[in-house]
Coordinates of C-alpha atoms in Angstrom, one line a residue:
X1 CA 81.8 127.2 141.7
X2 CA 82.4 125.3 138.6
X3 CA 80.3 123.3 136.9
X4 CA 82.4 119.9 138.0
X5 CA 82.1 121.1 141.5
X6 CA 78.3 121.6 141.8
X7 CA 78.1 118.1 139.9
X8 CA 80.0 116.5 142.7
X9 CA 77.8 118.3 145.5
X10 CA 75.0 117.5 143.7
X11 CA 72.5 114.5 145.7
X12 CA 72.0 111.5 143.3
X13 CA 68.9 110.9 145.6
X14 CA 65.9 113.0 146.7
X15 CA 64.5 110.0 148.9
X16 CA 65.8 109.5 152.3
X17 CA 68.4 107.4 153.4
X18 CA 67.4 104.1 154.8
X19 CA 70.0 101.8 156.3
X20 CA 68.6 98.0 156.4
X21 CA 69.7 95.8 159.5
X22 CA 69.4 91.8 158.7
X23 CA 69.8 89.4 161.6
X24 CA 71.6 86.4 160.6
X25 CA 72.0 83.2 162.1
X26 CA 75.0 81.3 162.5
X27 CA 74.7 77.7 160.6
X28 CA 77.1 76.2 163.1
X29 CA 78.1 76.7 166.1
X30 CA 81.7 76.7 168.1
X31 CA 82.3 73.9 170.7
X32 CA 84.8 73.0 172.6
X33 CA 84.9 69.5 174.5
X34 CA 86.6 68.6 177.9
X35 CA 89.2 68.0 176.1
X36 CA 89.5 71.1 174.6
X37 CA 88.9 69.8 171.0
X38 CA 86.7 72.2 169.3
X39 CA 84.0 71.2 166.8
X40 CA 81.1 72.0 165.4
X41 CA 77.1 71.7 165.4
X42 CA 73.9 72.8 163.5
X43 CA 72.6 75.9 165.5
X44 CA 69.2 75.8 166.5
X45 CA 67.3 78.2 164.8
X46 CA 64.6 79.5 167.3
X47 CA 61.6 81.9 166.0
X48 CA 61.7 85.6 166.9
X49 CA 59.6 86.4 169.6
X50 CA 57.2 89.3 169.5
X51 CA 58.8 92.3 172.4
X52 CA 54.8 92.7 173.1
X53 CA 53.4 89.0 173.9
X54 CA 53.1 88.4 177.7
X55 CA 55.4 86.1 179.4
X56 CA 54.8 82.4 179.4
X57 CA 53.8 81.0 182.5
X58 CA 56.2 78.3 183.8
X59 CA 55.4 75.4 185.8
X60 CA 57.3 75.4 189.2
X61 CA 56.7 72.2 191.2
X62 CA 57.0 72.3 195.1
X63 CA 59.8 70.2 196.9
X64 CA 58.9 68.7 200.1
X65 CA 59.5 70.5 203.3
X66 CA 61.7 67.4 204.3
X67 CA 64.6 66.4 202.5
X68 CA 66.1 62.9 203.7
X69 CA 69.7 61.8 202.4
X70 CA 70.5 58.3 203.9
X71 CA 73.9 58.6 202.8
X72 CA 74.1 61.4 204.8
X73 CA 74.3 60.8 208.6
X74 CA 75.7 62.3 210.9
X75 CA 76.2 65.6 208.7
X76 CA 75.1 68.7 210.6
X77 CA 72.7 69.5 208.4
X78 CA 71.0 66.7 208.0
X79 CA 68.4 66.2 211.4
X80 CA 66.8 62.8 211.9
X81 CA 63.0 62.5 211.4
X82 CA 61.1 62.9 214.5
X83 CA 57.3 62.4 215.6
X84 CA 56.4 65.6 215.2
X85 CA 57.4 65.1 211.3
X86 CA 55.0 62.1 211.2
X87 CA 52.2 64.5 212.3
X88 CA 53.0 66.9 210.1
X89 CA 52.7 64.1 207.3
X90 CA 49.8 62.7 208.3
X91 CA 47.9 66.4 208.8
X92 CA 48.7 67.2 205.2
X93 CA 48.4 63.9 203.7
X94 CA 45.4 62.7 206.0
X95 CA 42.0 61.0 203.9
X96 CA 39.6 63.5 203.9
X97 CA 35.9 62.5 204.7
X98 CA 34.3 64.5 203.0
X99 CA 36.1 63.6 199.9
X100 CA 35.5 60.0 200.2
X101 CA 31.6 60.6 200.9
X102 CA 31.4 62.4 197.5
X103 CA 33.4 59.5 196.0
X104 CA 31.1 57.0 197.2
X105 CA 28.2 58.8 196.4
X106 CA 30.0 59.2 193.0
X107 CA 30.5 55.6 192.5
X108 CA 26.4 54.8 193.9
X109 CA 25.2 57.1 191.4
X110 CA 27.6 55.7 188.4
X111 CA 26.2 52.0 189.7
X112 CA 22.5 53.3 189.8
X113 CA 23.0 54.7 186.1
X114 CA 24.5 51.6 184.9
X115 CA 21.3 49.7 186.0
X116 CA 19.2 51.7 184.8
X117 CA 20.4 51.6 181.4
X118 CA 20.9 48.1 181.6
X119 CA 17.3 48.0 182.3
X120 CA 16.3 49.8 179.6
X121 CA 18.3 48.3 176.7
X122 CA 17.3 45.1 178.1
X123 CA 13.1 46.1 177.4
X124 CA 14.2 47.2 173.8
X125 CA 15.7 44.1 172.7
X126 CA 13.4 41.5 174.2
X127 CA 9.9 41.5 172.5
X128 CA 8.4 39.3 174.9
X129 CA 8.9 41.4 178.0
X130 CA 6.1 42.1 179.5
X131 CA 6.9 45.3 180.9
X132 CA 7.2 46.6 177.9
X133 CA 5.3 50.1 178.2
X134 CA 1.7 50.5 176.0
X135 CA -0.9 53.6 175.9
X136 CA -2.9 51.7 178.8
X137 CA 0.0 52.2 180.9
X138 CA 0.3 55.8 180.1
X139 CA -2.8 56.8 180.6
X140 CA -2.8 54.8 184.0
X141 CA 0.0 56.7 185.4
X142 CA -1.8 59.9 184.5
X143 CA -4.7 58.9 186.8
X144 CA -3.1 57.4 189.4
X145 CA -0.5 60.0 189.7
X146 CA 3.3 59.2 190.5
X147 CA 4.4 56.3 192.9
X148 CA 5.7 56.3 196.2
X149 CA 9.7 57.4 196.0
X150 CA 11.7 55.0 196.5
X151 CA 15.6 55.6 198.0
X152 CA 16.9 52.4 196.5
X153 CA 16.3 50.3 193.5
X154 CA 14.6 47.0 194.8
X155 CA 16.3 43.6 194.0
X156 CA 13.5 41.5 192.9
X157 CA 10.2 42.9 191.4
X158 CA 7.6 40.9 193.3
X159 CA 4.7 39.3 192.0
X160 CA 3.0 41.3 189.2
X161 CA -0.6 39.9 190.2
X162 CA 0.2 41.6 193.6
X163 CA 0.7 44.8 192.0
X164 CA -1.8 47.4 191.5
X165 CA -2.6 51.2 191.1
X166 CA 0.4 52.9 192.0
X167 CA 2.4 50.2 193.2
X168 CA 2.1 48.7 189.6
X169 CA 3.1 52.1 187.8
X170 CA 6.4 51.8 190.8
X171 CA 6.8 48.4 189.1
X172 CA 7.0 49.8 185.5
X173 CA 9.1 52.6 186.2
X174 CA 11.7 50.5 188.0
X175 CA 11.9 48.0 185.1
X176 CA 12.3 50.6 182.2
X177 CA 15.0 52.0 184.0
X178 CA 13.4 55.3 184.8
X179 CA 15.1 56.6 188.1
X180 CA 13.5 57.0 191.1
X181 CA 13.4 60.9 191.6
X182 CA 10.6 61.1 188.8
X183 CA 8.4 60.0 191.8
X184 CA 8.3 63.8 193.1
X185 CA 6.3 64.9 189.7
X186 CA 3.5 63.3 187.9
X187 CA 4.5 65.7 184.6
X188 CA 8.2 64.3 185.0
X189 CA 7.1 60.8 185.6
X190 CA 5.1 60.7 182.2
X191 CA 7.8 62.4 180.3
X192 CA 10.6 59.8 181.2
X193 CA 7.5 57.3 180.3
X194 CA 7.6 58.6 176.8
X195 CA 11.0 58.8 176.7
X196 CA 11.2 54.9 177.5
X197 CA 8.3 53.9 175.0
X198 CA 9.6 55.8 172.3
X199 CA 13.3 54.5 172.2
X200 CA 11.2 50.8 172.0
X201 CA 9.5 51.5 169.3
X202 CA 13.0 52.9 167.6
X203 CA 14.3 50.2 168.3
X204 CA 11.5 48.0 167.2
X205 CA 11.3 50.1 163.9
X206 CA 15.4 49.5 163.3
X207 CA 15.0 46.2 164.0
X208 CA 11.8 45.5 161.7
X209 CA 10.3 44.2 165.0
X210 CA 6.6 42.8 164.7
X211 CA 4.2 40.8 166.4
X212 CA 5.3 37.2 168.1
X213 CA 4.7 34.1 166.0
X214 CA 2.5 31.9 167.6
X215 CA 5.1 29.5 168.3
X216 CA 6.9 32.2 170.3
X217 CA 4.0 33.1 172.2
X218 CA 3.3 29.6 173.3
X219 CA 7.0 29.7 174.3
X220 CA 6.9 32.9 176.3
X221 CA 3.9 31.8 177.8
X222 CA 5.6 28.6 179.8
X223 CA 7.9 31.0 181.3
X224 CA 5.2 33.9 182.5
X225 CA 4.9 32.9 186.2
X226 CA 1.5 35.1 187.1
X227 CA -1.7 36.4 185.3
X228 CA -0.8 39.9 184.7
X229 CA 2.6 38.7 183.1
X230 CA 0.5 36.4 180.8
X231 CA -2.4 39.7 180.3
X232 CA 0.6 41.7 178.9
X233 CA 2.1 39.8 176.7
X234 CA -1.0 39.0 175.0
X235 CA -1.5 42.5 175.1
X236 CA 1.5 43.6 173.2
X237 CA 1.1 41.2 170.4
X238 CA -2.7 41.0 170.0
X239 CA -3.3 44.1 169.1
X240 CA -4.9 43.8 165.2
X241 CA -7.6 41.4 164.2
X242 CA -4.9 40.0 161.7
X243 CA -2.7 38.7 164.9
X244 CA -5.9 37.2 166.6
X245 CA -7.2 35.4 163.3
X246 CA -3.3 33.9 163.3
X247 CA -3.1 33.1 166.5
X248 CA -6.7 31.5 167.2
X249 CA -7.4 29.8 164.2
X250 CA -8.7 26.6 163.5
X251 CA -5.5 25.6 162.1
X252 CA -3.5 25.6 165.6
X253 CA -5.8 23.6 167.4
X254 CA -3.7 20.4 165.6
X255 CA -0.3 21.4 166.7
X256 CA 0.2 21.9 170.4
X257 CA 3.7 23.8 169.5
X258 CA 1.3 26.4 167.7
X259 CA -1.7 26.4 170.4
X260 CA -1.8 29.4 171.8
X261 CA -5.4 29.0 173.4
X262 CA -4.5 25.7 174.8
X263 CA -0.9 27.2 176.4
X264 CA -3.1 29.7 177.9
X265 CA -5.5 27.5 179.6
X266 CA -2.8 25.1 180.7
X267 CA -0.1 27.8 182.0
X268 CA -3.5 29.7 183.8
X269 CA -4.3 26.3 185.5
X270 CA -0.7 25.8 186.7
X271 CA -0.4 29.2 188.6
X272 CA -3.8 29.4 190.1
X273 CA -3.2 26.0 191.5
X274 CA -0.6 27.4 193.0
X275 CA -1.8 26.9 197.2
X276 CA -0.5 31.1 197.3
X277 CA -2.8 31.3 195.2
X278 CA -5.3 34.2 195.9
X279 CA -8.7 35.5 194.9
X280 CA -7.3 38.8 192.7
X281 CA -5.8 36.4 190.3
X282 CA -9.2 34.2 189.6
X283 CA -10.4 37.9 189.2
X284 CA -7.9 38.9 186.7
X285 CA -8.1 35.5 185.1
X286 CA -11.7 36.0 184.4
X287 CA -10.6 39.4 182.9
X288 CA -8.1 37.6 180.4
X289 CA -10.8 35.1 179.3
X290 CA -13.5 37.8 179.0
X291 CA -11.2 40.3 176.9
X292 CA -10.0 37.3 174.4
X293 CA -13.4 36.4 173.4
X294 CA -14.9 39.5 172.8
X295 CA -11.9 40.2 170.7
X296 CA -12.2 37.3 169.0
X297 CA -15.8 37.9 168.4
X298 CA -15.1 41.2 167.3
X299 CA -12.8 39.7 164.4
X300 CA -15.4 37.2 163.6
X301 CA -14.1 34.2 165.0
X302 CA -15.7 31.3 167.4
X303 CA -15.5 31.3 170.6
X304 CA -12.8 28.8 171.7
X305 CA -13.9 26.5 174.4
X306 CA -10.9 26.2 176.0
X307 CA -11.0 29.5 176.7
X308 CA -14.5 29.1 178.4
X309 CA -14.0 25.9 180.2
X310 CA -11.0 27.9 182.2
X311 CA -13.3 30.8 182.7
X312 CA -16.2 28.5 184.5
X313 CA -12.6 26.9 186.3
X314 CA -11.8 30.3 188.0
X315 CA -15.8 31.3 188.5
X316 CA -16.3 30.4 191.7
X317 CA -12.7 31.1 193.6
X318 CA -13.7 35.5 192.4
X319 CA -16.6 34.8 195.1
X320 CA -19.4 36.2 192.3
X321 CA -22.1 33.7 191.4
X322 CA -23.8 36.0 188.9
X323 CA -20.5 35.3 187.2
X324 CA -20.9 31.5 187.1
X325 CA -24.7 31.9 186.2
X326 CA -23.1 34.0 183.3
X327 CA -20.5 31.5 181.8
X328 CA -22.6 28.5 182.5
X329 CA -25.1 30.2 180.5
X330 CA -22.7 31.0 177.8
X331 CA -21.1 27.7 177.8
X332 CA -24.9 25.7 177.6
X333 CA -26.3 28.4 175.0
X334 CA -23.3 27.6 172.7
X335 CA -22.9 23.8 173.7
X336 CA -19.3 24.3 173.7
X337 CA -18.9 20.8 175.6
X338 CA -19.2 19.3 172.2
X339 CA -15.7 20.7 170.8
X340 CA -13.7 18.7 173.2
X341 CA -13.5 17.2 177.0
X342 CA -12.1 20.6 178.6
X343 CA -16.0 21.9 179.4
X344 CA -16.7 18.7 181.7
X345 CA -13.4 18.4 183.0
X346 CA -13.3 22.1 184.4
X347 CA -17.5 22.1 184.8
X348 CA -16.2 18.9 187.5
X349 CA -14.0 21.2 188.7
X350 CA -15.9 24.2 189.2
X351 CA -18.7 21.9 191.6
X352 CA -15.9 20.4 193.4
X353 CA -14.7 24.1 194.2
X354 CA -18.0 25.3 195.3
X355 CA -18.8 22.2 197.4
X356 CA -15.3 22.9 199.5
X357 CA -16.3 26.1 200.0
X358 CA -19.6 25.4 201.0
X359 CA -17.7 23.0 203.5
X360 CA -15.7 25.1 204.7
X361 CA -17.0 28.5 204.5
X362 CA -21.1 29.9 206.2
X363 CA -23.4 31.5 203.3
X364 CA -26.3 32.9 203.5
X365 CA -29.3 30.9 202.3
X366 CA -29.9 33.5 199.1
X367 CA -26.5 32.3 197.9
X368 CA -27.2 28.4 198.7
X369 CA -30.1 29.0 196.8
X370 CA -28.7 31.0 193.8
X371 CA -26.0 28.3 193.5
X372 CA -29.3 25.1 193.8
X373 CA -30.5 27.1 190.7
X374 CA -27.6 27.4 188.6
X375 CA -26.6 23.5 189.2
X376 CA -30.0 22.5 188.3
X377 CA -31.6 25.5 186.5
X378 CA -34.3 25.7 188.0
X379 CA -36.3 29.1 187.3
X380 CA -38.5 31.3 188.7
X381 CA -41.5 28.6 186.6
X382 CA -40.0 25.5 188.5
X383 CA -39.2 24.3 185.6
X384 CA -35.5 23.1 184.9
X385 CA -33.9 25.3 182.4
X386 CA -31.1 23.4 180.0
X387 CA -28.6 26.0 180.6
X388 CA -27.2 24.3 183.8
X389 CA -24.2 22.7 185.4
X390 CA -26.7 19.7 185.7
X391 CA -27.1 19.7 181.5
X392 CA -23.5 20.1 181.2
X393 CA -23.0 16.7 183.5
X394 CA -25.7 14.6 181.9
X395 CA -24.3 15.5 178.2
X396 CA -21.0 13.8 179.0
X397 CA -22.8 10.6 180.3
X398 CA -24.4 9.7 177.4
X399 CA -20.8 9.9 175.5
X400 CA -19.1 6.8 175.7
X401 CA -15.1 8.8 175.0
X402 CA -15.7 10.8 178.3
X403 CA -16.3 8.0 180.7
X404 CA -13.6 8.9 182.6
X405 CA -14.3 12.4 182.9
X406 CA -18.1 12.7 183.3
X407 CA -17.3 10.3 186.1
X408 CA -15.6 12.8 187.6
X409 CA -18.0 15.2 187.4
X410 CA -20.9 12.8 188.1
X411 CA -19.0 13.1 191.6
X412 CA -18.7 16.8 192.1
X413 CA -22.1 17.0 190.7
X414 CA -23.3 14.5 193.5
X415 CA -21.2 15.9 196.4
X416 CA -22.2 19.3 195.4
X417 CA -25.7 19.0 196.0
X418 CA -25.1 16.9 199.6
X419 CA -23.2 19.9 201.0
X420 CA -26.7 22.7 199.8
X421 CA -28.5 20.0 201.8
X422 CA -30.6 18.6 198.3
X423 CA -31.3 15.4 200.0
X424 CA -34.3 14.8 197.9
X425 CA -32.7 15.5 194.6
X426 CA -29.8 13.1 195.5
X427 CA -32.5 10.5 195.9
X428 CA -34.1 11.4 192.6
X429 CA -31.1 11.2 190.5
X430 CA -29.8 7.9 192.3
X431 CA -32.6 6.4 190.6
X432 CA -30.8 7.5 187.2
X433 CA -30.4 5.0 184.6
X434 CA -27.0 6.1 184.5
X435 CA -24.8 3.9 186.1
X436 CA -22.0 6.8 187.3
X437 CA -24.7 9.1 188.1
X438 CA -26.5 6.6 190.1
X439 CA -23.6 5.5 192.1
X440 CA -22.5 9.0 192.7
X441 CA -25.1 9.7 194.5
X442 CA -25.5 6.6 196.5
X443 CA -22.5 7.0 197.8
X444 CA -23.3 10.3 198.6
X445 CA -26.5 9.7 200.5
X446 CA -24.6 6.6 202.5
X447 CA -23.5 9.6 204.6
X448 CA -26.8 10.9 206.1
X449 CA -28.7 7.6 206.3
X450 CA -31.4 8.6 208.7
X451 CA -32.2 11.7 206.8
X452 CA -32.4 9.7 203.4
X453 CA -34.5 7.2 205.1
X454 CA -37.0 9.9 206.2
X455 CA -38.1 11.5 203.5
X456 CA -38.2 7.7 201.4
X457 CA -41.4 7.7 204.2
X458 CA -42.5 11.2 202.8
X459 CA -43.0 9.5 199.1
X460 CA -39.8 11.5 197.5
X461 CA -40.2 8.4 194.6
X462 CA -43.3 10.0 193.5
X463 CA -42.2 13.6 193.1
X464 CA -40.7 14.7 189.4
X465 CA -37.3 15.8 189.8
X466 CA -38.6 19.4 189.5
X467 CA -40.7 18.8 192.4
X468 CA -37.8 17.9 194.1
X469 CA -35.5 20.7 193.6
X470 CA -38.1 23.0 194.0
X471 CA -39.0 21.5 197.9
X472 CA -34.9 21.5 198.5
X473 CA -34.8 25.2 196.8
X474 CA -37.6 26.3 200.1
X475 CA -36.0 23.9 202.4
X476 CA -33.0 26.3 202.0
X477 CA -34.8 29.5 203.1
X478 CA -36.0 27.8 206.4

């Protein structure tokens, strides 16, 4: 074979030969119209799909089983709808009760959560609330364990100086918005209570939150409507020496908006006057008094007499007479009925209370005697000792600005004594150089003449008024 030949036989390639296939896509597209003009459009170009993927699903929707055409009647295909259809409707379309008992539950529990974070945003953002959640309230729901479990939030908290050991945890729960199944666990309970105090004190911290002002705390004060209201919100915002000192200070005394002893004693005397009134409020009023002064005399600062004169107020409605032996010997040691008319006015107040009692109520002769005593002070010497409601009463006669006042308690002094039976001390002190005093007691003794006119006969003008007390002190015991 020549040369030329083996040339043209010759491959020009070793490699193998590869032929490429390229699927093109029409630009436009052929149409035709119903009236058989053709034209054109922009073909949509669609992505290749792999030959591997799986299927996509597609969405099939289910006609109903009946088919109605109105325009249709009388066609033998239609049939007219019969009762049977409206049972089959009614099966299949039918409420179901057990789906509208989980949507009622569904909508109690949304209502339930609503509240309770109503309740709780509500405690962050009012600093004056006085269920606001402290240590002490911690560490009384660890000792008194978890409250009773309640099915429904109540409507209306009741009173707070109703409320005690659990019942008052029940109280704090419900109004911090902690929900009633914590009731089952003491460790769950505490938890949700930490939870509670420490979005507060985020909330105080992002806020800049601090103490009230003294003119908000005389303000929050006329709205608290029992003790323990008024207990906790001097609680939360008398908590360093600095608050007390600016809060209690001399400086104000002069400005009832700023008064925050005075608002006590006044809103204190408005609820206990209250006729629901009841004996655990005296109680935890004496608790409020007692706890303010020896803070304040831990901070170095005088005792306000305010604060006393409502303390010997409330001492005999707590039933303790060691207690109003205590206060009257406070009040006479310091001579607090110098600062200001509040010591006779509530000192009249406090023998007018035990005389109605005495009235109304049997006690045993130890107590009629332990109450001669602290009226007159008469000690175990028969002597009588200053430090006496008596001392207190004859102070305020011999100052001419509290005529009107030591009137008054020229009178409960006077009536006082008639109901433990002191027949001879009345007639000792109606011979009183003090006009109020002497009339008090006349008027007194006008209601057991014969008994009065007796012991005239017995020479009652020459006993000392010592000797007198101390022969109506026996008569007692008899």
């Amino acid at each position: 074979m020549s040369q030329i030949v083996q040339r043209a036989w010759r491959p020009t390639s070793t490699r193998p030969h590869r032929v490429a296939i390229q699927r093109r896509f029409k630009t436009f597209e052929r149409r035709v119209d119903k009236n058989n003009d053709v034209y054109y459009t922009i073909s949509k170009r669609r992505p290749v799909q792999d030959p591997d993927a799986a299927p996509e699903s597609q969405q099939f929707f289910e006609m109903p089983n009946l088919l109605l055409d109105l325009d249709a009647e009388g066609t033998r295909n239609v049939r007219t709808y019969e009762d049977k259809d409206e049972e089959l409707q009614q099966a299949k379309w039918r409420v179901n009760p057990k789906r509208e008992e989980v949507k009622v539950k569904l909508n109690d529990l949304e209502g339930k959560l609503m509240e309770l974070r109503k309740r709780a945003k509500d405690i962050a953002a009012s600093p004056s609330n006085i269920w606001r959640l402290s240590s002490h309230d911690l560490l009384s729901a660890a000792l008194h364990g978890p409250p009773e479990s309640e099915t429904t939030l109540a409507a209306e908290t009741p009173c707070p100086d109703t409320l005690e050991g659990s019942r008052l945890i029940n109280a704090l729960r419900r109004e911090n918005g902690i929900p009633s199944h914590v009731s089952a666990s003491d460790v769950l309970l505490l938890e949700w209570m930490l939870l509670r105090r420490h979005n507060t004190d985020s909330a105080k911290t992002a806020n800049n939150e601090g103490p009230l002002s003294s003119t908000e705390i005389v303000e929050a004060l006329q709205s608290q409507t029992s003790i323990t209201g008024i207990r906790r919100l001097l609680l939360h915002n008398l908590r360093s020496w600095q608050a007390l000192k600016s809060n209690f200070g001399l400086s104000n005394r002069g400005d009832p908006a700023m008064d925050v002893a005075g608002a006590i004693r006044r809103r204190c005397i408005e609820i206990l006057g209250s006729e629901k009134a009841q004996n655990q409020q005296f109680m935890g009023c004496l608790a409020l008094v007692g706890n303010l002064l020896e803070k304040m005399a831990k901070a170095e600062l005088k005792p306000d007499h305010r604060l006393q004169a409502l303390a010997l107020r409330t001492t005999p409605r707590s039933g303790s007479l060691v207690a109003l032996s205590e206060w009257t010997h406070r009040i006479c040691s310091s001579r607090s009925w110098e600062s200001g008319a509040e010591i006779v006015e509530d000192a009249a107040v406090c023998m007018q209370t035990c005389a109605d009692m005495l009235a109304t109520q049997a006690e045993t002769a130890a107590n009629r005697q332990l109450l001669l005593q602290i009226v007159t002070g008469l000690n175990e010497h028969e002597q009588l000792a200053p430090e006496s409601l008596r001392s207190i009463v004859l102070s305020s006669t011999q100052r001419g600005s509290l005529s009107g006042v030591a009137s008054q308690a020229c009178e409960a002094y006077a009536t006082l004594l008639g109901e433990l039976g002191a027949v001879r001390t009345l007639l000792k002190e109606s011979e009183s150089t003090n006009e109020a005093l002497r009339q008090s007691c006349t008027k007194v003794l006008k209601g057991t003449p014969k008994y009065s006119e007796t012991l005239k006969t017995q020479g009652v003008k020459t006993l000392s008024i010592e000797e007198c007390v101390s022969n109506d002190y026996r008569d007692i015991s008899e």
